[in-house]
XYZ file of C-alpha atoms in Angstrom:
492
model
C -40.901 -60.638 40.054
C -41.935 -64.563 39.331
C -40.422 -64.258 35.761
C -37.284 -62.125 35.970
C -36.638 -61.522 39.728
C -36.921 -58.350 42.168
C -34.638 -56.028 40.564
C -36.519 -56.312 37.310
C -39.911 -54.813 39.221
C -41.171 -51.456 39.172
C -44.983 -51.222 39.221
C -46.255 -47.967 38.246
C -49.614 -46.488 37.196
C -49.799 -44.293 34.006
C -51.769 -40.749 33.717
C -52.284 -38.602 30.788
C -50.599 -35.320 30.592
C -53.392 -33.798 28.728
C -56.934 -33.041 29.487
C -59.462 -34.682 27.761
C -57.384 -37.417 26.265
C -58.824 -40.424 25.425
C -57.449 -43.789 27.100
C -56.280 -47.005 25.396
C -59.200 -49.372 24.892
C -59.479 -51.678 27.737
C -59.520 -54.884 25.644
C -55.798 -54.039 24.538
C -54.626 -55.758 27.843
C -53.927 -59.314 28.976
C -56.373 -60.680 31.222
C -53.980 -62.715 33.095
C -50.352 -61.411 33.198
C -49.095 -64.809 34.203
C -49.710 -66.235 30.581
C -47.063 -64.803 28.186
C -48.340 -67.174 25.400
C -51.744 -67.593 24.258
C -53.491 -70.122 21.759
C -54.819 -69.467 18.415
C -53.149 -69.359 14.830
C -49.576 -67.828 14.272
C -50.845 -64.268 13.623
C -52.980 -64.247 16.905
C -50.173 -65.532 18.920
C -47.775 -62.766 17.647
C -50.373 -60.138 18.659
C -51.077 -61.334 22.027
C -47.019 -61.699 22.551
C -46.709 -57.966 21.407
C -49.593 -56.894 23.769
C -48.312 -59.061 26.632
C -44.592 -57.672 26.335
C -45.518 -54.118 25.974
C -47.645 -54.582 29.309
C -45.152 -56.184 31.374
C -42.493 -53.929 29.875
C -44.568 -50.970 31.215
C -44.166 -52.529 34.906
C -40.344 -53.208 34.696
C -37.241 -51.211 35.873
C -35.578 -49.002 33.077
C -32.914 -50.284 31.299
C -29.498 -48.648 32.025
C -27.228 -47.413 28.997
C -23.908 -45.979 29.098
C -23.446 -43.427 26.151
C -19.959 -44.375 25.004
C -17.301 -42.762 22.559
C -14.421 -44.779 21.629
C -11.373 -43.560 20.185
C -9.341 -46.263 18.429
C -5.662 -45.312 17.666
C -4.127 -46.558 14.461
C -0.406 -47.875 14.623
C 0.446 -46.468 10.988
C -1.028 -43.000 11.230
C -2.056 -40.250 13.802
C -5.679 -40.528 12.351
C -8.159 -42.219 14.575
C -11.250 -44.249 14.212
C -14.181 -43.095 16.361
C -17.234 -45.488 17.422
C -20.177 -43.951 19.241
C -22.856 -46.036 20.731
C -24.067 -47.471 23.968
C -23.045 -49.854 26.622
C -25.794 -52.248 28.345
C -25.108 -51.588 31.876
C -28.419 -53.128 33.131
C -30.958 -54.636 30.660
C -34.268 -53.850 32.772
C -37.609 -53.939 30.715
C -35.243 -54.866 27.622
C -34.933 -58.220 28.799
C -38.511 -59.168 27.820
C -37.836 -58.394 24.283
C -34.035 -59.746 24.258
C -35.311 -63.338 25.213
C -36.891 -63.865 21.811
C -34.324 -62.203 19.707
C -32.134 -64.261 17.499
C -29.176 -62.116 17.555
C -25.858 -63.482 19.205
C -25.707 -60.859 21.670
C -29.514 -60.921 22.328
C -29.791 -57.042 21.540
C -32.764 -55.140 19.981
C -30.842 -51.994 20.112
C -28.646 -50.761 17.280
C -25.525 -49.065 18.107
C -24.709 -51.207 21.142
C -20.723 -51.674 21.748
C -19.157 -54.445 23.677
C -17.589 -53.679 26.987
C -14.123 -52.215 26.329
C -11.187 -50.706 28.456
C -8.657 -48.164 27.919
C -5.369 -49.571 26.375
C -7.428 -52.577 24.950
C -5.768 -53.733 21.859
C -7.986 -54.385 18.749
C -6.926 -56.751 16.107
C -8.193 -55.874 12.742
C -10.194 -58.320 11.101
C -12.091 -56.357 8.458
C -12.741 -52.554 7.614
C -15.264 -51.621 5.240
C -15.556 -48.009 3.970
C -19.142 -47.487 2.259
C -19.956 -44.266 0.139
C -23.302 -42.809 1.328
C -25.597 -40.120 0.086
C -27.441 -37.595 2.142
C -31.113 -38.323 2.225
C -34.189 -35.938 2.352
C -36.509 -36.128 5.403
C -38.708 -39.157 5.333
C -42.233 -38.896 3.810
C -45.348 -39.202 6.204
C -47.066 -42.560 6.251
C -50.696 -42.533 7.722
C -49.312 -43.729 11.177
C -46.412 -41.072 11.180
C -48.837 -38.360 10.249
C -50.947 -39.446 13.155
C -47.985 -39.313 15.320
C -47.142 -35.765 14.353
C -50.748 -34.720 14.782
C -50.465 -36.050 18.456
C -47.430 -34.025 19.041
C -48.561 -30.834 17.781
C -51.911 -31.553 19.800
C -54.046 -31.376 16.589
C -57.380 -33.491 16.754
C -58.372 -36.378 18.868
C -57.932 -40.025 18.209
C -61.522 -40.120 16.654
C -60.640 -37.261 14.402
C -57.379 -38.764 13.162
C -58.702 -41.148 10.678
C -61.510 -38.905 9.103
C -58.987 -36.042 8.697
C -56.531 -38.136 6.747
C -59.157 -39.472 4.667
C -60.916 -36.293 3.807
C -57.409 -34.697 2.479
C -57.136 -37.776 0.365
C -60.856 -37.778 -1.079
C -60.299 -34.141 -1.986
C -57.345 -34.616 -4.091
C -54.918 -32.544 -1.703
C -53.100 -35.704 -0.858
C -52.240 -39.230 -2.538
C -51.450 -42.352 -0.937
C -49.250 -44.361 -3.548
C -46.231 -46.322 -4.309
C -43.307 -44.452 -6.207
C -40.435 -46.470 -8.123
C -37.027 -45.411 -7.205
C -33.875 -45.038 -9.577
C -30.511 -47.037 -9.647
C -27.736 -45.314 -8.186
C -23.953 -46.609 -8.267
C -21.943 -46.351 -4.910
C -18.485 -47.336 -4.090
C -17.551 -49.799 -1.411
C -13.755 -50.052 -0.100
C -12.839 -53.376 2.068
C -9.454 -54.024 3.924
C -9.205 -57.587 4.665
C -6.096 -59.804 5.010
C -3.845 -56.834 4.321
C -5.456 -56.348 0.981
C -7.689 -53.484 -0.034
C -10.261 -54.325 -2.691
C -12.653 -51.709 -4.265
C -16.111 -52.386 -5.746
C -19.057 -50.604 -7.331
C -22.522 -51.436 -6.324
C -26.036 -50.129 -6.913
C -28.906 -49.292 -4.800
C -32.407 -48.118 -5.431
C -32.880 -44.607 -4.252
C -36.182 -42.637 -3.812
C -38.461 -45.639 -3.725
C -41.770 -45.156 -1.667
C -44.064 -47.587 -0.496
C -47.739 -46.404 0.615
C -46.613 -42.960 1.483
C -48.478 -39.775 1.403
C -47.668 -37.253 -1.477
C -49.028 -33.572 -1.855
C -50.893 -33.368 -5.337
C -50.355 -29.934 -7.225
C -53.883 -29.021 -6.081
C -52.923 -29.713 -2.417
C -49.728 -27.393 -2.815
C -51.477 -24.500 -4.470
C -54.450 -24.505 -1.981
C -52.027 -24.705 1.017
C -50.048 -21.806 -0.276
C -53.311 -19.513 -0.829
C -54.757 -20.299 2.419
C -51.144 -19.634 4.362
C -51.205 -16.383 2.483
C -54.734 -15.304 3.332
C -55.587 -17.263 6.538
C -52.473 -17.485 8.135
C -53.816 -17.682 11.949
C -56.084 -20.618 10.929
C -53.343 -22.497 9.023
C -50.999 -22.194 12.275
C -50.466 -25.407 13.868
C -51.568 -23.857 17.175
C -55.070 -22.806 16.002
C -56.437 -26.470 16.361
C -54.668 -27.111 19.501
C -56.073 -23.932 20.884
C -59.738 -24.738 19.570
C -59.545 -28.118 21.571
C -58.252 -26.532 24.509
C -61.272 -24.061 24.321
C -63.614 -26.878 23.881
C -62.557 -28.494 26.947
C -63.013 -25.268 28.907
C -66.692 -25.253 27.586
C -67.078 -28.775 28.860
C -65.865 -27.710 32.295
C -68.149 -24.686 32.522
C -65.170 -22.172 32.376
C -65.991 -20.745 29.076
C -69.360 -19.706 27.432
C -69.701 -21.212 23.898
C -71.232 -18.270 22.171
C -68.443 -16.005 23.380
C -65.833 -18.466 21.772
C -67.726 -18.601 18.785
C -67.939 -14.915 18.498
C -64.130 -14.340 19.231
C -63.586 -16.890 16.349
C -66.255 -16.143 13.679
C -66.570 -12.239 13.404
C -62.847 -11.710 12.320
C -62.846 -14.857 10.547
C -66.088 -13.858 8.542
C -64.659 -10.478 7.805
C -61.223 -11.974 6.347
C -63.278 -14.168 4.182
C -65.250 -11.359 2.599
C -61.996 -9.409 2.193
C -60.315 -12.248 0.529
C -63.307 -12.626 -1.971
C -63.070 -8.955 -3.002
C -59.154 -8.689 -3.136
C -57.543 -12.035 -3.771
C -56.804 -13.497 -7.316
C -57.697 -17.137 -7.728
C -54.677 -19.119 -6.992
C -53.438 -21.447 -9.835
C -49.797 -22.158 -8.931
C -48.791 -20.717 -12.183
C -45.191 -21.144 -13.301
C -43.426 -19.842 -16.105
C -41.075 -22.314 -18.020
C -39.728 -20.584 -20.896
C -40.207 -19.834 -24.644
C -41.724 -22.326 -27.205
C -39.169 -22.294 -29.765
C -41.710 -22.639 -32.643
C -44.297 -19.853 -31.938
C -41.852 -17.785 -29.554
C -44.676 -17.634 -27.050
C -44.411 -18.268 -23.048
C -44.861 -21.707 -21.859
C -46.587 -21.844 -18.374
C -48.032 -24.710 -16.287
C -50.748 -24.024 -13.738
C -53.880 -25.397 -12.206
C -56.774 -25.414 -14.555
C -60.694 -26.535 -14.230
C -59.636 -30.070 -14.476
C -56.304 -30.324 -12.947
C -52.754 -29.222 -13.842
C -52.152 -28.443 -17.191
C -49.489 -26.761 -19.607
C -50.378 -23.590 -21.409
C -48.500 -22.167 -24.698
C -49.509 -18.317 -25.215
C -51.868 -15.942 -23.172
C -55.370 -14.801 -23.989
C -55.331 -11.362 -25.475
C -58.364 -9.082 -25.797
C -59.596 -8.268 -29.278
C -57.472 -11.101 -30.927
C -58.611 -14.523 -32.362
C -55.477 -16.232 -31.389
C -56.148 -18.705 -28.486
C -53.717 -20.216 -26.034
C -53.337 -24.000 -26.483
C -53.349 -26.383 -23.437
C -52.370 -29.895 -22.658
C -52.996 -31.958 -19.484
C -50.097 -32.878 -17.540
C -49.443 -36.660 -17.336
C -49.364 -39.008 -14.185
C -46.096 -38.448 -12.188
C -45.677 -35.071 -13.535
C -45.779 -31.816 -11.175
C -46.099 -28.105 -11.560
C -42.854 -27.670 -9.396
C -40.730 -30.179 -11.194
C -41.932 -30.253 -14.760
C -39.036 -29.071 -17.339
C -39.755 -26.858 -20.597
C -38.886 -29.769 -22.880
C -41.397 -32.145 -20.822
C -44.260 -29.602 -21.356
C -43.495 -29.160 -25.028
C -43.653 -32.823 -25.487
C -47.249 -32.485 -24.219
C -48.303 -30.563 -27.155
C -47.398 -33.606 -29.542
C -50.889 -34.917 -28.577
C -53.483 -35.466 -30.060
C -51.165 -37.347 -32.755
C -52.468 -39.725 -35.429
C -51.295 -43.222 -35.230
C -53.047 -44.566 -38.389
C -55.931 -45.438 -40.373
C -58.555 -48.246 -39.512
C -61.764 -48.794 -41.426
C -61.121 -45.846 -43.693
C -61.083 -43.600 -40.431
C -58.432 -41.855 -38.649
C -57.159 -43.127 -35.337
C -55.705 -40.611 -33.062
C -54.231 -40.697 -29.479
C -54.778 -37.975 -26.949
C -55.229 -36.946 -23.293
C -58.432 -35.781 -21.948
C -59.903 -35.144 -18.633
C -60.054 -38.696 -17.283
C -56.607 -39.763 -18.742
C -55.089 -40.907 -22.327
C -57.533 -42.252 -24.866
C -57.880 -43.641 -28.623
C -60.333 -41.770 -30.813
C -61.804 -43.506 -33.825
C -65.322 -42.799 -35.393
C -66.112 -40.179 -32.454
C -65.810 -43.081 -29.966
C -63.200 -42.836 -27.323
C -61.175 -45.810 -25.832
C -59.320 -45.350 -22.645
C -55.557 -46.751 -22.739
C -54.683 -49.193 -20.144
C -53.088 -47.580 -16.931
C -49.433 -48.580 -16.640
C -49.250 -50.424 -19.929
C -50.055 -48.068 -22.657
C -48.087 -44.860 -23.193
C -49.949 -42.194 -25.413
C -46.786 -41.118 -26.910
C -45.505 -44.864 -27.974
C -48.877 -46.487 -28.924
C -48.914 -47.696 -32.424
C -51.861 -48.520 -34.751
C -51.902 -52.246 -34.059
C -52.253 -51.865 -30.435
C -54.865 -49.018 -31.028
C -56.992 -51.422 -33.069
C -56.656 -53.993 -30.386
C -57.962 -51.598 -27.867
C -60.849 -50.544 -30.328
C -61.967 -54.028 -30.898
C -61.661 -55.170 -27.220
C -64.016 -52.005 -26.283
C -66.530 -53.008 -28.987
C -66.650 -56.597 -27.542
C -67.359 -55.391 -24.345
C -69.993 -53.160 -25.426
C -71.740 -55.761 -27.426
C -71.729 -58.075 -24.297
C -73.051 -55.196 -22.287
C -76.446 -55.199 -24.566
C -78.902 -57.936 -23.822
C -81.882 -56.547 -25.431
C -83.016 -53.527 -27.758
C -86.852 -53.299 -28.338
C -88.339 -52.585 -31.889
C -91.053 -50.521 -30.089
C -88.951 -48.078 -28.691
C -84.853 -47.933 -29.052
C -84.680 -46.034 -25.928
C -85.777 -48.938 -23.984
C -82.840 -51.494 -23.460
C -81.892 -54.348 -21.002
C -78.278 -54.000 -20.233
C -75.701 -55.930 -18.360
C -73.956 -53.704 -15.439
C -71.578 -54.052 -12.990
C -74.110 -55.388 -10.489
C -76.028 -57.532 -12.829
C -78.632 -56.883 -15.734
C -80.992 -53.457 -15.396
C -83.191 -51.686 -17.644
C -82.399 -48.248 -19.103
C -85.263 -46.030 -20.572
C -84.855 -42.219 -21.316
C -81.465 -42.355 -19.578
C -82.945 -43.543 -16.357
C -81.913 -47.047 -14.649
C -84.522 -49.408 -13.417
C -83.701 -52.419 -11.243
C -84.837 -55.816 -12.522
C -86.350 -57.978 -9.716
C -84.433 -61.105 -8.303
C -84.596 -64.351 -9.926
C -85.918 -62.555 -13.415
C -84.608 -63.853 -16.448
C -83.295 -60.732 -18.028
C -83.046 -62.048 -21.577
C -86.853 -63.345 -21.682
C -88.305 -59.741 -20.541
C -90.954 -58.579 -23.209
C -91.295 -54.764 -23.909
C -94.509 -54.942 -22.005
C -92.544 -56.582 -18.936
C -90.289 -53.730 -18.911
C -92.869 -50.993 -18.907
C -94.609 -52.752 -16.142
C -91.307 -52.623 -14.087
C -90.643 -49.143 -14.776
C -94.365 -48.269 -13.755
C -94.252 -50.022 -10.582
C -90.660 -48.438 -9.763
C -91.973 -45.131 -10.415
C -94.992 -45.994 -7.856
C -92.661 -46.833 -5.274
C -90.561 -43.624 -5.680
C -91.146 -41.011 -2.920
C -92.480 -37.774 -4.496
C -90.632 -34.730 -3.841
C -92.641 -32.155 -1.812
C -92.904 -28.528 -2.944
C -92.598 -25.887 -0.172
C -95.458 -23.571 0.104
C -95.552 -19.993 1.583
C -97.072 -21.176 4.731
C -94.192 -23.331 5.389
C -91.497 -20.570 4.696
C -93.596 -18.291 7.098
C -93.540 -20.860 9.839
C -89.553 -21.548 9.503
C -88.958 -17.620 9.790
C -91.501 -17.628 12.968
C -89.220 -20.731 14.535
C -85.957 -18.966 13.534
C -86.940 -15.395 15.307
C -87.990 -17.335 18.559
C -84.605 -19.181 18.781
C -82.658 -15.965 18.366
C -84.659 -14.283 21.227
C -83.923 -17.500 23.550
C -80.316 -17.154 22.826
C -80.382 -13.618 23.716
C -82.565 -14.284 26.787
C -79.852 -16.972 27.862
C -76.954 -14.424 27.406
C -78.623 -11.713 29.434
C -79.599 -14.382 32.199
């Protein structure tokens, strides 16, 4: 009332609609509502103002907007211009946001129309017609996915972050940027009684830090949707959450709820293991013109791949495989793009009287020379275009890095080495790593010093205990007692 007047005040108390929902953190509220501005740096001030405005807006009167459709006659034709928008009748809570806005009309809303009356004459100052294309639905960001989970009643605030991070860790979803493509569109302007048409370009399809399903994610989802449709239903998690609330309120016995779910679920798992084929997302692209064999793309042991030919019993002929490149997907790759993959491995030249080849492996594209592998630089080197000069540059760069990695190799035993690692020098002996004590000069370590460090490390290492028969018997007895207790509780 002090800031804006009586008519803007509308105190209220909010309550959550769903049971068990977690409230906002108490720290995210201003302590003193009479202070719209706080000290600190620019970011801290903006954060405080955001919280203050949201809080005070929640205690203000609603804004009043009149949805309006305006038909505008044209003097030279019976066609009409139509404007759809809203007219602001009373600003209400919007006032707190409009005060800090730089727009001429002080509006934070798009689509607001000026106040108009029937038969008002409108003079044409400028008319612009812009060509527009239909767009696909926006991809999810982490924030918009959380909002969708809330709408569907899936999970709780404490489970949103682990859910989103888990699907990314398991390779079902990628969070990344993707470049768009340039597209031409037309703009026609009428100004000062002259019509001028121009062509402009825009970038379409560009995505910034969006969530994209991987081939593995799509194949897994298709498989689960086919065989576990009840678990994949959006209602499933919401129902389980509701059952958990009933258990917490002592309205449902927990083991009854587990029984109702697990018995049919376990049966379904067993049936699926027996009957279902392993889903590979296989897609047939066409015929290889050279061999006349079918070309497929599918999920393999190490990810998506292209395949020419099929395995035939009692035949020496084997199918050929090639891994898909980054940015290629099972659903969109063409036959021509798949056949390009089989041009690898390719020979790029000779170096030190040995052949240099480029190929794509499990960990990405690489150069092979003298049985040594050198990874190509991501986003810089294209395995289809790299030449011998660039390959030699990468080989020498790797050799230099390897030389710098070795601090010392001992004549007494070549299996004992002191190397430079990511977190500093360390000892390697028989393919095992040993930490070098702090403030120790790694280069000055003698053979005996290294053996001493290895021996002391082995002494400190905890020894693995072997299970005995007696231990196993005890475990079985404990398990039996637990089961009896559970049955007794149920009867009681």
